[in-house]
Each structure stands twice: as C-alpha cells, then as structure tokens.
mmCIF file of C-alpha atoms in Angstrom:
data_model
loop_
_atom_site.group_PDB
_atom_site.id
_atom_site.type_symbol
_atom_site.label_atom_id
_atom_site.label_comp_id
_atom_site.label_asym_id
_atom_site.label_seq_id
_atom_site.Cartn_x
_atom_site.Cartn_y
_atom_site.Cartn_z
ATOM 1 C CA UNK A 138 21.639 44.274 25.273
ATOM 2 C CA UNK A 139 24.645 42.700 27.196
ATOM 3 C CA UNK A 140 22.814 43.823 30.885
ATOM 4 C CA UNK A 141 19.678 40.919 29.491
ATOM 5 C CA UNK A 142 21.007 37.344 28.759
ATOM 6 C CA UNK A 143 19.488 33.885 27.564
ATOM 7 C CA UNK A 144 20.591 30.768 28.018
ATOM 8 C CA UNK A 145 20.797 28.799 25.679
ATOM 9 C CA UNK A 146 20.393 31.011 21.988
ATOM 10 C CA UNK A 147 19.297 27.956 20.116
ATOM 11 C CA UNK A 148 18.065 24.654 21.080
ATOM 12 C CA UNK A 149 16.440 21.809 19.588
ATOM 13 C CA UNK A 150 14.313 19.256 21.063
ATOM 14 C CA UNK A 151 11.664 16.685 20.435
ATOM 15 C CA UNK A 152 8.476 16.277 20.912
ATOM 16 C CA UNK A 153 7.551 15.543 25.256
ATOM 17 C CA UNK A 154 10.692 16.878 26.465
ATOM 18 C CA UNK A 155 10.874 18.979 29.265
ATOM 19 C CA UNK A 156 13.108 22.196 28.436
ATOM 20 C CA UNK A 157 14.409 25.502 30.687
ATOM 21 C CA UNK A 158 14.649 28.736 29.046
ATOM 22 C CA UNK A 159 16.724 30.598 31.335
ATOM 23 C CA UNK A 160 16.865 34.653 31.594
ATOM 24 C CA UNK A 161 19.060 36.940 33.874
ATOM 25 C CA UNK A 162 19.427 40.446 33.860
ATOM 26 C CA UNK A 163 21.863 42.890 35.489
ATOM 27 C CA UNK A 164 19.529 45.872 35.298
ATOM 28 C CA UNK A 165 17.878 45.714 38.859
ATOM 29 C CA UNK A 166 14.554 45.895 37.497
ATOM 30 C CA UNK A 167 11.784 44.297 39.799
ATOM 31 C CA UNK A 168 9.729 42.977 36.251
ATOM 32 C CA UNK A 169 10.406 40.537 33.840
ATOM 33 C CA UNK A 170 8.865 39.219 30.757
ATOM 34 C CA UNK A 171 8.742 36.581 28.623
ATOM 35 C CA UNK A 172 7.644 36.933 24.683
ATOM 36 C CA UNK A 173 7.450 34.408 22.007
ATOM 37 C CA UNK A 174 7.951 35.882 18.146
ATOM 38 C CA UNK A 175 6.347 34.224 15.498
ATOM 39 C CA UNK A 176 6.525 35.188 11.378
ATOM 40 C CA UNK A 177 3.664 37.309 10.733
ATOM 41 C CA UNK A 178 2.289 37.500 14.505
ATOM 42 C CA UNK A 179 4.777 39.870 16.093
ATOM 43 C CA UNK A 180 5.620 39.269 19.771
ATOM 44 C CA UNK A 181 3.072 37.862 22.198
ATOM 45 C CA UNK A 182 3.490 37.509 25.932
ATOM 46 C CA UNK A 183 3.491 34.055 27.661
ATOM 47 C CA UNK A 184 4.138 34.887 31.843
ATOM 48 C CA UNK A 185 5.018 38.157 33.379
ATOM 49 C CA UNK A 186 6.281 38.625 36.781
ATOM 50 C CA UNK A 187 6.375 41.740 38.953
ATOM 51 C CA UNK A 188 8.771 41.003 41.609
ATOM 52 C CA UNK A 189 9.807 37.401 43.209
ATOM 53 C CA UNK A 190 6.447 36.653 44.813
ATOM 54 C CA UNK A 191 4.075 37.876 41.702
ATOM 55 C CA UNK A 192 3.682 36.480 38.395
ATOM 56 C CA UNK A 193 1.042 36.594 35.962
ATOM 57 C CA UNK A 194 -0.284 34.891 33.114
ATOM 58 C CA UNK A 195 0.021 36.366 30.030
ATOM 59 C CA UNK A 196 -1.726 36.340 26.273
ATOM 60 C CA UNK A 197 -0.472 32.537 25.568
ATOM 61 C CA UNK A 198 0.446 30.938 28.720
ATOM 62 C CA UNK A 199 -0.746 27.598 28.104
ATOM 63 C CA UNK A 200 1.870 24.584 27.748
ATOM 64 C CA UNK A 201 4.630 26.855 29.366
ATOM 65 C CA UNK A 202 5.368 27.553 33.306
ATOM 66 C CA UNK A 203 7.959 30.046 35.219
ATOM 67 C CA UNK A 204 9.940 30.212 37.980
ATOM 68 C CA UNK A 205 10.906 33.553 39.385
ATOM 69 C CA UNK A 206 14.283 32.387 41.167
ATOM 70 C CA UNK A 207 15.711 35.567 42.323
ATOM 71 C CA UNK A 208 15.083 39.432 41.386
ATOM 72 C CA UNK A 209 17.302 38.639 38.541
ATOM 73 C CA UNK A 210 16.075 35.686 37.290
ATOM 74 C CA UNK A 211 13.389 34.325 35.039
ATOM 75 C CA UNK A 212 13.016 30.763 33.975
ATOM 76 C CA UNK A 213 10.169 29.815 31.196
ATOM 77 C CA UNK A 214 10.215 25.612 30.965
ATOM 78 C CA UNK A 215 8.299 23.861 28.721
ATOM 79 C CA UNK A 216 6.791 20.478 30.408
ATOM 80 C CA UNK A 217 6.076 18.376 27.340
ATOM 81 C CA UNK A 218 7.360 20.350 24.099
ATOM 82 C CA UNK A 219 5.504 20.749 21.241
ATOM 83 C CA UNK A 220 6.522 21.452 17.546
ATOM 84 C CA UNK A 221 4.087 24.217 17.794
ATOM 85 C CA UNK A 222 6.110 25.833 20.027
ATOM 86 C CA UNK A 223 8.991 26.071 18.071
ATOM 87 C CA UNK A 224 9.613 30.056 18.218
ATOM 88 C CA UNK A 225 11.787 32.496 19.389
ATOM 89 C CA UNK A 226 11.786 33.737 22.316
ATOM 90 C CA UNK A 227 12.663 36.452 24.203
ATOM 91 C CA UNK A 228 12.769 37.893 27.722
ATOM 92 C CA UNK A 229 12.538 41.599 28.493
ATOM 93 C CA UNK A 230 13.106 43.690 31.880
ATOM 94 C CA UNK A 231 11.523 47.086 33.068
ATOM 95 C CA UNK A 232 11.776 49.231 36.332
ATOM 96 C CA UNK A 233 8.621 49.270 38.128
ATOM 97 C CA UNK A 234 6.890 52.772 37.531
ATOM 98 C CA UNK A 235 4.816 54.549 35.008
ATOM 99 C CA UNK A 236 7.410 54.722 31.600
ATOM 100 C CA UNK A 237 9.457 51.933 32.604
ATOM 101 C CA UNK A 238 10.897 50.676 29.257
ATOM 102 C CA UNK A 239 10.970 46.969 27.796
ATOM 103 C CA UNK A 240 14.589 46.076 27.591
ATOM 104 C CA UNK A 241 15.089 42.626 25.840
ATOM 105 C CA UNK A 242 17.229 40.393 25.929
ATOM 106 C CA UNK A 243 19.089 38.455 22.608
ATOM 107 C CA UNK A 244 16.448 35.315 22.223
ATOM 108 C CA UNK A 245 16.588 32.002 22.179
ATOM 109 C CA UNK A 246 15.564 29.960 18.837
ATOM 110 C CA UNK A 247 13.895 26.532 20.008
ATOM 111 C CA UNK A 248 12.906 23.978 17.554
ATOM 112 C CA UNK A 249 10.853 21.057 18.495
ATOM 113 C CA UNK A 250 10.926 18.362 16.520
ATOM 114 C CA UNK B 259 -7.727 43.373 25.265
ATOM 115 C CA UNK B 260 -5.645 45.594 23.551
ATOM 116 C CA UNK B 261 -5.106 44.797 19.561
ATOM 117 C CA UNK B 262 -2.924 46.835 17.854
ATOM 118 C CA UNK B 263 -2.681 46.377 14.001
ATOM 119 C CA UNK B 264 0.603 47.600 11.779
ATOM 120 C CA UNK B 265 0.738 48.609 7.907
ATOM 121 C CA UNK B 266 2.418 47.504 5.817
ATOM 122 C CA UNK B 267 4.384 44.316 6.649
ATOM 123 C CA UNK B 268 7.062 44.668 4.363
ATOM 124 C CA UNK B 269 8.237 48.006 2.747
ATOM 125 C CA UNK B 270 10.836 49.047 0.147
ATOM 126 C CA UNK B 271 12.585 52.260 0.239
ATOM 127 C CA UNK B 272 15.604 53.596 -1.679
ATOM 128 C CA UNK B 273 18.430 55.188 0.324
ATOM 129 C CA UNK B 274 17.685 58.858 1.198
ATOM 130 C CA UNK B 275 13.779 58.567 1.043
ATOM 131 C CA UNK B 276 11.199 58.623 3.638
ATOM 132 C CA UNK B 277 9.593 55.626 5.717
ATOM 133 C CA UNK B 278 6.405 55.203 7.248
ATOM 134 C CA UNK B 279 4.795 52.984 8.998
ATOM 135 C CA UNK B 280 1.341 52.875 10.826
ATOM 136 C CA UNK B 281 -0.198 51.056 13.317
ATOM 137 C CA UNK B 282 -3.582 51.392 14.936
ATOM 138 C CA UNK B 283 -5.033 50.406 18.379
ATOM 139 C CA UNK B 284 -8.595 49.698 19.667
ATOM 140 C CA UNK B 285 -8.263 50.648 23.436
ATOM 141 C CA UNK B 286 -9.202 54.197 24.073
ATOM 142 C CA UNK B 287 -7.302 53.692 27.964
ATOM 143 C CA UNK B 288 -4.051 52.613 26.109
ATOM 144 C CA UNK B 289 -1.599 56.039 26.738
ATOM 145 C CA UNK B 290 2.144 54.755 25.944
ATOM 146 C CA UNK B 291 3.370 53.869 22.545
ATOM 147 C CA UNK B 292 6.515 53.059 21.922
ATOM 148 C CA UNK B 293 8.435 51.697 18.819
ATOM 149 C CA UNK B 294 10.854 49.050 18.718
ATOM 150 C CA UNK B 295 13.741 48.232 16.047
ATOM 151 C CA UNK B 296 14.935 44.581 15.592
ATOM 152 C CA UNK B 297 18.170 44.187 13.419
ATOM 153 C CA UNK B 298 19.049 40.320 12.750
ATOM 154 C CA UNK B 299 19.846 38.310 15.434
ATOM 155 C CA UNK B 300 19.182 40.606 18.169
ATOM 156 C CA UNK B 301 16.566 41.371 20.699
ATOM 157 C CA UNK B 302 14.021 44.404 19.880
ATOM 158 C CA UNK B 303 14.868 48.416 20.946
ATOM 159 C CA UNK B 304 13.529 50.926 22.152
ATOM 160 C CA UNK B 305 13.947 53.481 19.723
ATOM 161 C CA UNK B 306 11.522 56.381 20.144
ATOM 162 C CA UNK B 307 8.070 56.211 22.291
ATOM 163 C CA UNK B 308 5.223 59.091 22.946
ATOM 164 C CA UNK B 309 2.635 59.384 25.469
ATOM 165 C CA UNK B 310 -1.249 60.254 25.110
ATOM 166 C CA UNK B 311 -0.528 63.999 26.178
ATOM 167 C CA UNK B 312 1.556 64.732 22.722
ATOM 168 C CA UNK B 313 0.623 64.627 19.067
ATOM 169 C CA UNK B 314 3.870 64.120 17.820
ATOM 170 C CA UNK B 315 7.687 63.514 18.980
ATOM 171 C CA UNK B 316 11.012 63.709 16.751
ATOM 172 C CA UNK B 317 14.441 62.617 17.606
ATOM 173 C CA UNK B 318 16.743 63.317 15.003
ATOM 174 C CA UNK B 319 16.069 61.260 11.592
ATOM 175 C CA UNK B 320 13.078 59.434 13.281
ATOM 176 C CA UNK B 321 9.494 60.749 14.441
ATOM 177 C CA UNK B 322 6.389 59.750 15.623
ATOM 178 C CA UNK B 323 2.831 61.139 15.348
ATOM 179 C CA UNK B 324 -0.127 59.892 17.705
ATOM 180 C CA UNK B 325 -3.765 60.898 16.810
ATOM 181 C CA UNK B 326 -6.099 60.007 19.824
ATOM 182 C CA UNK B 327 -9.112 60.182 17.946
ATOM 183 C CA UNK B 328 -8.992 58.064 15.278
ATOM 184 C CA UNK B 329 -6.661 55.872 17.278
ATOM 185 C CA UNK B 330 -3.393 54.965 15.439
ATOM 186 C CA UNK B 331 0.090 56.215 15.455
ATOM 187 C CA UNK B 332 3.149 56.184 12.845
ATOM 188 C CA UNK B 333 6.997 55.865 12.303
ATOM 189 C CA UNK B 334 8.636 58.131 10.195
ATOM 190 C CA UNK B 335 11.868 57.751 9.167
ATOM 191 C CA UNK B 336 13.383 60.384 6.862
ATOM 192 C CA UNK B 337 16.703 60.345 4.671
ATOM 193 C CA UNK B 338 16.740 56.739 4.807
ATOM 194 C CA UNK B 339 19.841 54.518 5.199
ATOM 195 C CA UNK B 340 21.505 51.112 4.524
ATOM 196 C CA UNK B 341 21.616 50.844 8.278
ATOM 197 C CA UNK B 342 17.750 51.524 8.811
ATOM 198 C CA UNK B 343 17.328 47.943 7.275
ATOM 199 C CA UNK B 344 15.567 45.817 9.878
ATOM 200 C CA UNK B 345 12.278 44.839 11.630
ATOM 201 C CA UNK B 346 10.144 47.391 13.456
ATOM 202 C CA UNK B 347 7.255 46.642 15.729
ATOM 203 C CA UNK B 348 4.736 49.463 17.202
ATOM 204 C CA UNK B 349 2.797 48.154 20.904
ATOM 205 C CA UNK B 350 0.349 50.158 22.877
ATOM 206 C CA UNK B 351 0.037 49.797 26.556
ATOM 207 C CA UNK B 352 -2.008 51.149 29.090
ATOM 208 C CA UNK B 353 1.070 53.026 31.437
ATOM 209 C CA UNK B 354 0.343 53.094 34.947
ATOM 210 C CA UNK B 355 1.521 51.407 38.247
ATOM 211 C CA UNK B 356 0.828 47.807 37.818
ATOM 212 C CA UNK B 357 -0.166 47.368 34.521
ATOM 213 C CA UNK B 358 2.254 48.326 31.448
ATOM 214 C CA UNK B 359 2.011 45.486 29.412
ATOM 215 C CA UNK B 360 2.979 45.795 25.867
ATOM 216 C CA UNK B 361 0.771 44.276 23.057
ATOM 217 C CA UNK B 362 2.621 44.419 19.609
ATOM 218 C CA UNK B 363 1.621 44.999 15.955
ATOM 219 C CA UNK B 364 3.016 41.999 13.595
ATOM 220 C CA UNK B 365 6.002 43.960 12.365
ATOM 221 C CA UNK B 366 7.090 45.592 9.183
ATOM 222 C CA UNK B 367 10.340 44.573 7.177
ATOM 223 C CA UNK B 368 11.882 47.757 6.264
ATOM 224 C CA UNK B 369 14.723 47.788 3.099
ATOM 225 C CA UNK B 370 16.639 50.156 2.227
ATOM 226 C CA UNK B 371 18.083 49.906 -1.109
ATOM 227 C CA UNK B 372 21.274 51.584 -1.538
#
C-alpha cells in the first residue's frame, strides 16, 4: 500500500551495528505499528504507538527501540544488531476507534551478519 | 495473552476447488477477527474480517465463519484461482478504544494449481 512506506526494503548489516528502520504513512492515522515476520511464527509485534506522546511495548520488544517523530512517522532502530534479528519487518497504521484496520506497509528484509 | 493457532500451514488446491483454513483463539474477550492475504513481496491485507456479534460473513468468492463457543474461526475460499496463490494469516484482537492489538496465527501457504 503506496499511502505506508519503508525505508530501506532490504538491508544488511553486521553484528553491533546500530540500524534505523524508518516508516511513514500518508493515511492520518494517530497509531502505528511495528511487526517482525519470521518462517513458521507469523507476525509478532515489537513497539506500538498511539499518538506522538504514547508508545508501548509490544510481544518482543527487547533489543529494539522507537522514536515516534511526527504523527506520520515511526522509526524502529536496532542498538547493537543481532543475527537473530535478521527478519522482515513491517510497519502497519490504523485510525484510532473500535474497527480501525491494520494497513501495512511493503517491509523491510534485514540481514545481520 | 491472546494465542491464536492456524491449520494447516501449507495447503494444495487445484484451480476451481474450495479452500479452508482454520484458526483458533484462547481469549474468550477477543471480538474482532480479521484475515489478511500476503502475495510475494508485499505487505499483508485486509481482506475480509467479522466481529463477535455474527456467525458468519461472505464477500463474493471468500467467507468467513466464527463459532464463539468452541473458539476458532475459518477462511473459505471457493472456485479457487491461480491468483489466490499466496500467504494468509488469521489474528484475533480484543476491539475497543485503546486496545486493538492484533496477535497472528503462523500463516498458511495456499497453491493453487492450475
């Protein structure tokens, strides 16, 4: 969905680098997500944010911090990458009620060597 | 937390027959379930989703069923196509202001064999 970008779509790293995962969104949604895919475990959530001044830890947010820049914006960086964290992953918007929809965004493949 | 589980992982279908898949969740508050496509490459969609007040919901070649009960819900897809050929993921969340966070099955490969 062209309205939900990532920057960059792949990347590779090594092992203690410090990376930015950078999402934007055209939508006007107050939330966004972030969601790392692995084979075989489906999508799990790492950070969630509400609007600007509220964001949440999700299911796996260990290793990984964000950075809520603007109503359209959504960082996820990784301070000291891992190979296990060599995913994809994804960001997703919704509008803030009851029903909102998960709209995501293309992913970004990172590979940490 | 929520856990949702999905059957099968992969699945095989030859063009024109039916497709389900089934998924099953273990918290009784969780009310929204919607189903998600992902084709190669791309992001998951939104492709069909039904609430805890309905049994069952149908748009056009795809449909889902929900029984509260027993807890689980399912994809059907009838008259398969080439085009149906991707990754589908069922999640559960509990829908209200302030919460809504999704928690996904594992995902089934679907084929469709023309």
């Amino acid at each position: 969905d062209a309205d939900v970008t990532q920057t960059p779509r792949n990347r590779i790293t090594k092992t203690g680098k410090r990376i930015m995962l950078e999402c934007s969104q055209t939508k006007g949604h107050d939330r966004m997500y972030w969601y790392r895919q692995d084979p075989g475990l489906g999508l799990r959530l790492i950070y969630y944010s509400f609007d600007v001044k509220d964001i949440n830890k999700g299911e796996i947010s260990d290793g990984y911090s964000v950075s809520r820049q603007a109503q359209a914006k959504f960082s996820l960086s990784l301070e000291s990458a891992i190979p296990n964290q060599t995913a994809l992953y994804f960001c997703a918007t919704s509008i803030d009620r009851v029903g909102g929809t998960q709209y995501f965004g293309p992913g970004t493949r990172l590979l940490v060597l | 937390g929520e856990n949702v589980e999905q059957h099968p992982s992969t699945l095989s279908v030859q063009e024109g027959d039916s497709a389900v898949i089934k998924c099953t969740y273990s918290d009784s508050a969780s009310n929204y379930f919607p189903w998600y496509k992902q084709e190669l490459g791309k992001g998951p969609q939104l492709i069909i989703d039904i609430r805890s007040n309905v049994g069952e919901k149908k748009d056009q070649r795809i449909a889902v069923t929900l029984n509260k009960t027993a807890k689980h819900f399912s994809l059907h897809i009838t008259e398969t196509q080439p085009e149906d050929s991707a990754v589908y993921f069922c999640a559960a969340s509990i829908d209200e202001p302030g919460a809504n966070n999704l928690f996904f099955g594992t995902g089934t490969r679907l084929t469709v064999i023309p």
